[in-house]
Amino acid sequence: MNLETSDNLLIDRDAGVGTITINRPRVLNALNTQTLDDLRRAILAFRHDGDVRAVIITGSGDKAFIAGADINELAVQTPTSGRDLAMRGQHVLDLIENLGKPVIAAINGYALGGGCELAMACTIRIAAESARLAQPEINLGIIPGYGGTQRLSRLVGRGRALELLLTGDQITAAEAWRIGLVNRVVPQAELMPEARRMAQALAGKAPVAIRYIIDAVNKGLQMPFADAQVFEATLFGLVATTEDMREGTRAFLEKRRAEFKGK
Ligand code: COA
């Protein structure tokens, strides 16, 4: 196991799974510019690390995943710096969404504002029963700026998204599961074991096929249906050229477990 730290993140790599822990517990892991920048670098490092096949993002402590953008920084934005800040956050979340490896948000407490937006950029969300999710920007007189208006409406539908965005109300993990905002809810003690179990299971699957599925879903959703189907068919053709495709089909026919190499 190899453990590195930045001032604001804990980074761990173990058995094909990279874990990033946002580590600012005194401010409930709020995302300031420096943390966002560290996160961008950590995500890029995982993108280029062939040994990392799945990623977990979580928050330190048992109270918060991420309690949003750092309100000390928000309070002093100008029109131009505010636009830059939103674009910087959007860029990091886009990197997470399109990492090409599964990213699991292990939501261990408050996921508010930018924290909920970051969780939505992840491939899969697992929440502890005690987690609370919200887009409370409206209560600060602002709107989400890290893609929240767009990802929330795509995940839970326009009506529910507008209600959450306009009221700013917190919802429980159970309610978040009911409306499709999180994939699974588990007891707090089970959160990291469950996230690791899922990450390791996904890390064992064919990496190229994983990347193309994420691409087909994310990019396909931005295309007209017919174009998205052509895109899917093209990726299907591409994946048919991989060694992993031959290994996966052969292993099935030979009644053994496939060993995927990402080639
Ligand atoms: N930015 C900066 N600091 C934050 C923060 C944020 N988004 N969220 C919490 N903090 C800080 C608090 O100011 C407090 O600092 P202090 O100890 O120096 O006073 C510390 O974290 C603990 O938070 P506190 O409010 O005392 O905890 P709580 O249990 O009473 O309430 C929350 C928890 C999450 C409900 C509350 O902190 C909150 O509403 N935070 C802001 C959430 C938000 O609006 N996020 C969206 C930003 S776009």
Coordinates of C-alpha atoms and ligand atoms in Angstrom, one line a residue:
M1 CA 0.0 0.0 0.0
N2 CA 1.3 3.4 -0.9
L3 CA 0.0 6.4 1.1
E4 CA 0.6 10.0 0.0
T5 CA -0.9 13.2 1.5
S6 CA -1.6 16.7 0.2
D7 CA -2.6 19.3 2.8
N8 CA -6.3 18.7 2.0
L9 CA -6.5 15.2 0.7
L10 CA -5.5 11.7 1.8
I11 CA -4.6 9.5 -1.2
D12 CA -4.3 5.7 -1.0
R13 CA -3.8 3.0 -3.6
D14 CA -4.6 -0.6 -2.7
A15 CA -5.3 -3.7 -4.9
G16 CA -6.4 -1.8 -8.0
V17 CA -8.5 0.8 -6.1
G18 CA -7.5 4.4 -5.5
T19 CA -9.1 6.2 -2.7
I20 CA -9.3 10.0 -2.2
T21 CA -10.4 11.3 1.1
I22 CA -11.2 15.0 1.3
N23 CA -9.5 15.9 4.6
R24 CA -10.7 19.3 6.0
P25 CA -12.9 18.0 8.8
R26 CA -12.8 21.2 10.7
V27 CA -14.8 22.9 8.0
L28 CA -16.8 19.7 7.2
N29 CA -14.5 19.0 4.2
A30 CA -15.7 22.2 2.4
L31 CA -14.0 22.6 -1.0
N32 CA -11.8 25.6 -1.2
T33 CA -9.8 26.4 -4.4
Q34 CA -6.7 24.7 -3.2
T35 CA -8.6 21.5 -2.4
L36 CA -10.2 21.6 -5.8
D37 CA -6.8 22.0 -7.4
D38 CA -5.4 19.1 -5.4
L39 CA -8.4 17.0 -6.3
R40 CA -7.8 17.7 -10.0
R41 CA -4.2 16.6 -9.7
A42 CA -5.1 13.4 -7.8
I43 CA -7.8 12.5 -10.4
L44 CA -5.3 13.1 -13.3
A45 CA -2.7 10.9 -11.5
F46 CA -5.3 8.1 -11.2
R47 CA -6.2 8.5 -14.8
H48 CA -2.6 7.8 -15.9
D49 CA -2.0 5.0 -13.4
G50 CA -2.8 1.7 -15.1
D51 CA -2.8 -0.1 -11.7
V52 CA -5.7 1.9 -10.5
R53 CA -8.9 0.5 -12.1
A54 CA -11.5 2.0 -9.8
V55 CA -11.6 5.0 -7.5
I56 CA -13.4 5.9 -4.3
I57 CA -14.0 9.5 -3.1
T58 CA -15.1 10.1 0.5
G59 CA -14.8 12.6 3.3
S60 CA -12.8 12.4 6.5
G61 CA -14.6 12.0 9.8
D62 CA -18.1 10.7 10.2
K63 CA -20.0 14.0 9.9
A64 CA -19.5 15.2 6.4
F65 CA -18.7 14.0 2.9
I66 CA -18.3 17.5 1.6
A67 CA -20.4 20.4 3.0
G68 CA -20.1 22.4 -0.2
A69 CA -17.8 25.0 -1.7
D70 CA -16.0 27.0 1.0
I71 CA -18.4 29.8 1.9
N72 CA -15.4 32.0 3.0
E73 CA -14.3 32.1 -0.7
L74 CA -17.8 32.3 -2.1
A75 CA -18.5 35.4 0.0
V76 CA -15.8 37.5 -1.8
Q77 CA -16.4 36.5 -5.4
T78 CA -16.6 39.1 -8.2
P79 CA -18.5 38.5 -11.4
T80 CA -15.3 37.4 -13.2
S81 CA -13.8 35.4 -10.4
G82 CA -17.2 33.8 -9.7
R83 CA -17.4 32.7 -13.3
D84 CA -13.8 31.4 -13.2
L85 CA -14.5 29.5 -9.9
A86 CA -17.6 27.8 -11.3
M87 CA -15.7 26.8 -14.5
R88 CA -12.8 25.5 -12.4
G89 CA -15.2 23.3 -10.4
Q90 CA -17.0 22.2 -13.5
H91 CA -13.7 21.2 -15.1
V92 CA -12.7 19.0 -12.1
L93 CA -16.2 17.4 -11.9
D94 CA -16.1 16.7 -15.7
L95 CA -12.7 14.9 -15.2
I96 CA -14.3 12.8 -12.5
E97 CA -17.3 12.0 -14.6
N98 CA -15.2 11.1 -17.7
L99 CA -12.3 9.4 -15.9
G100 CA -12.9 6.3 -17.9
K101 CA -12.7 4.3 -14.6
P102 CA -15.6 3.8 -12.2
V103 CA -15.6 6.5 -9.4
I104 CA -17.6 5.6 -6.4
A105 CA -18.8 8.4 -4.0
A106 CA -18.9 7.0 -0.5
I107 CA -21.1 9.6 1.1
N108 CA -20.4 9.5 4.8
G109 CA -22.4 12.5 6.0
Y110 CA -23.4 15.9 4.6
A111 CA -23.2 16.1 0.8
L112 CA -24.3 19.7 0.3
G113 CA -23.9 22.1 -2.6
G114 CA -20.6 21.4 -4.3
G115 CA -20.5 18.1 -2.3
C116 CA -23.7 16.9 -3.8
E117 CA -22.6 18.1 -7.2
L118 CA -19.3 16.2 -6.8
A119 CA -21.2 13.0 -5.8
M120 CA -23.4 13.4 -8.8
A121 CA -20.3 13.5 -11.1
C122 CA -19.2 10.2 -9.7
T123 CA -20.2 7.0 -11.5
I124 CA -22.0 5.4 -8.5
R125 CA -23.1 6.8 -5.2
I126 CA -23.3 4.8 -1.9
A127 CA -24.6 6.7 1.1
A128 CA -24.4 6.0 4.8
E129 CA -27.9 5.9 6.5
S130 CA -26.9 9.1 8.3
A131 CA -26.0 11.1 5.1
R132 CA -27.9 14.2 4.2
L133 CA -28.0 15.6 0.7
A134 CA -29.0 19.1 -0.5
Q135 CA -28.4 21.9 -2.9
P136 CA -28.7 24.7 -0.4
E137 CA -27.2 27.5 -2.6
I138 CA -30.6 29.2 -2.8
N139 CA -30.3 30.0 1.0
L140 CA -27.1 31.9 0.3
G141 CA -28.7 33.8 -2.5
I142 CA -26.7 32.0 -5.2
I143 CA -27.2 29.0 -7.6
P144 CA -25.2 25.8 -8.0
G145 CA -22.1 26.4 -10.2
Y146 CA -20.5 23.0 -10.5
G147 CA -23.0 21.5 -12.9
G148 CA -25.7 20.9 -10.2
T149 CA -28.6 22.3 -12.1
Q150 CA -27.8 20.0 -15.0
R151 CA -26.7 16.8 -13.3
L152 CA -29.5 16.8 -10.7
S153 CA -32.3 17.2 -13.3
R154 CA -30.7 14.4 -15.4
L155 CA -30.5 12.1 -12.4
V156 CA -33.8 12.6 -10.7
G157 CA -35.9 14.4 -13.3
R158 CA -36.9 18.1 -13.7
G159 CA -39.7 18.3 -11.2
R160 CA -37.8 16.8 -8.2
A161 CA -34.6 18.7 -9.2
L162 CA -36.4 22.0 -9.2
E163 CA -38.0 21.3 -5.8
L164 CA -34.6 20.5 -4.3
L165 CA -32.9 23.4 -6.0
L166 CA -35.6 26.0 -5.1
T167 CA -36.2 24.9 -1.5
G168 CA -32.6 24.0 -0.6
D169 CA -34.0 21.4 1.8
Q170 CA -31.9 18.6 3.0
I171 CA -33.1 15.1 2.3
T172 CA -32.2 11.8 4.0
A173 CA -30.2 9.1 2.4
A174 CA -33.4 7.0 2.3
E175 CA -35.2 9.7 0.4
A176 CA -32.1 10.2 -1.9
W177 CA -32.3 6.5 -2.7
R178 CA -36.1 6.6 -3.3
I179 CA -35.7 9.4 -5.9
G180 CA -32.6 7.8 -7.6
L181 CA -30.0 10.3 -6.3
V182 CA -28.0 7.6 -4.7
N183 CA -27.6 3.9 -5.8
R184 CA -27.4 2.3 -2.3
V185 CA -27.8 3.1 1.3
V186 CA -25.9 1.2 4.0
P187 CA -25.2 1.5 7.8
Q188 CA -22.4 3.9 8.5
A189 CA -20.0 1.1 9.6
E190 CA -20.7 -0.7 6.3
L191 CA -20.0 2.3 4.0
M192 CA -16.3 1.9 3.3
P193 CA -16.4 -1.9 3.2
E194 CA -19.3 -1.8 0.8
A195 CA -17.5 0.9 -1.4
R196 CA -14.4 -1.2 -1.4
R197 CA -16.3 -4.4 -2.3
M198 CA -17.9 -2.7 -5.2
A199 CA -14.7 -0.9 -6.3
Q200 CA -12.8 -4.2 -6.3
A201 CA -15.5 -6.0 -8.2
L202 CA -15.5 -3.3 -10.9
A203 CA -11.6 -3.3 -10.9
G204 CA -11.8 -6.9 -11.9
K205 CA -13.9 -6.2 -15.0
A206 CA -12.5 -5.5 -18.5
P207 CA -11.1 -1.9 -18.3
V208 CA -11.6 -1.0 -22.0
A209 CA -15.3 -2.2 -21.9
I210 CA -15.7 -0.2 -18.6
R211 CA -14.3 2.9 -20.3
Y212 CA -16.5 2.6 -23.4
I213 CA -19.7 2.0 -21.3
I214 CA -19.0 5.1 -19.3
D215 CA -18.3 7.0 -22.6
A216 CA -21.4 5.6 -24.3
V217 CA -23.7 6.6 -21.5
N218 CA -22.1 10.0 -20.7
K219 CA -21.5 11.2 -24.3
G220 CA -24.6 9.4 -25.7
L221 CA -26.9 11.3 -23.3
Q222 CA -25.7 14.5 -24.9
M223 CA -26.5 13.3 -28.5
P224 CA -29.7 12.7 -30.4
F225 CA -30.8 9.0 -29.8
A226 CA -29.9 7.9 -33.4
D227 CA -26.4 9.4 -33.2
A228 CA -25.9 7.9 -29.8
Q229 CA -26.7 4.5 -31.2
V230 CA -24.2 4.9 -34.0
F231 CA -21.6 6.0 -31.3
E232 CA -22.5 2.8 -29.3
A233 CA -22.1 0.6 -32.3
T234 CA -18.7 2.1 -33.1
L235 CA -17.5 1.5 -29.6
F236 CA -18.9 -2.0 -29.8
G237 CA -16.8 -2.5 -32.9
L238 CA -13.8 -1.1 -31.3
V239 CA -14.1 -3.3 -28.1
A240 CA -14.4 -6.3 -30.4
T241 CA -10.7 -5.8 -31.3
T242 CA -9.4 -6.2 -27.7
E243 CA -7.6 -9.1 -26.2
D244 CA -10.0 -8.8 -23.3
M245 CA -13.0 -9.5 -25.6
R246 CA -11.3 -12.7 -26.7
E247 CA -10.4 -13.6 -23.2
G248 CA -13.9 -12.9 -21.8
T249 CA -15.7 -15.0 -24.5
R250 CA -13.1 -17.8 -24.3
A251 CA -13.3 -17.9 -20.5
F252 CA -17.1 -18.2 -20.7
L253 CA -16.9 -21.1 -23.1
E254 CA -14.1 -22.8 -21.1
K255 CA -16.2 -22.3 -17.9
R256 CA -13.5 -20.4 -16.1
R257 CA -13.0 -16.9 -14.6
A258 CA -11.8 -14.3 -17.1
E259 CA -8.5 -12.5 -16.5
F260 CA -8.8 -9.1 -18.0
K261 CA -5.6 -7.1 -18.8
G262 CA -7.0 -3.9 -20.3
K263 CA -5.6 -4.7 -23.7
Ligands
COA1 N1 -17.7 26.5 3.9 C1 -16.9 26.9 4.9 N2 -17.1 26.5 6.1 C2 -18.0 25.6 6.4 C3 -18.9 25.1 5.4 C4 -18.7 25.6 4.1 N3 -19.5 25.1 3.1 N4 -19.8 24.2 6.0 C5 -19.4 24.2 7.3 N5 -18.4 25.0 7.6 C6 -17.7 25.2 8.8 C7 -18.6 26.1 9.8 O1 -18.5 27.4 9.5 C8 -18.0 25.7 11.1 O2 -16.8 26.4 11.3 P1 -16.5 27.0 12.8 O3 -16.3 25.8 13.7 O4 -15.2 27.8 12.6 O5 -17.7 27.8 13.2 C9 -17.6 24.2 10.9 O6 -17.6 24.0 9.5 C10 -18.6 23.3 11.5 O7 -19.9 23.6 11.0 P2 -21.2 23.9 11.9 O8 -22.1 24.8 11.0 O9 -20.8 24.5 13.2 O10 -21.8 22.5 12.1 P3 -23.4 22.1 12.3 O11 -23.4 20.7 12.6 O12 -24.0 23.1 13.2 O13 -24.1 22.3 10.8 C11 -24.2 22.1 8.4 C12 -23.7 21.5 9.7 C13 -23.6 21.3 7.3 C14 -25.7 22.0 8.4 C15 -23.8 23.6 8.3 O14 -22.4 23.7 8.6 C16 -24.0 24.2 7.0 O15 -25.2 24.5 6.7 N6 -23.0 24.4 6.2 C17 -23.1 25.1 4.9 C18 -23.7 24.3 3.9 C19 -23.8 25.0 2.6 O16 -24.6 25.9 2.4 N7 -23.1 24.5 1.6 C20 -23.3 25.0 0.2 C21 -22.2 25.9 -0.1 S1 -22.5 26.4 -1.8

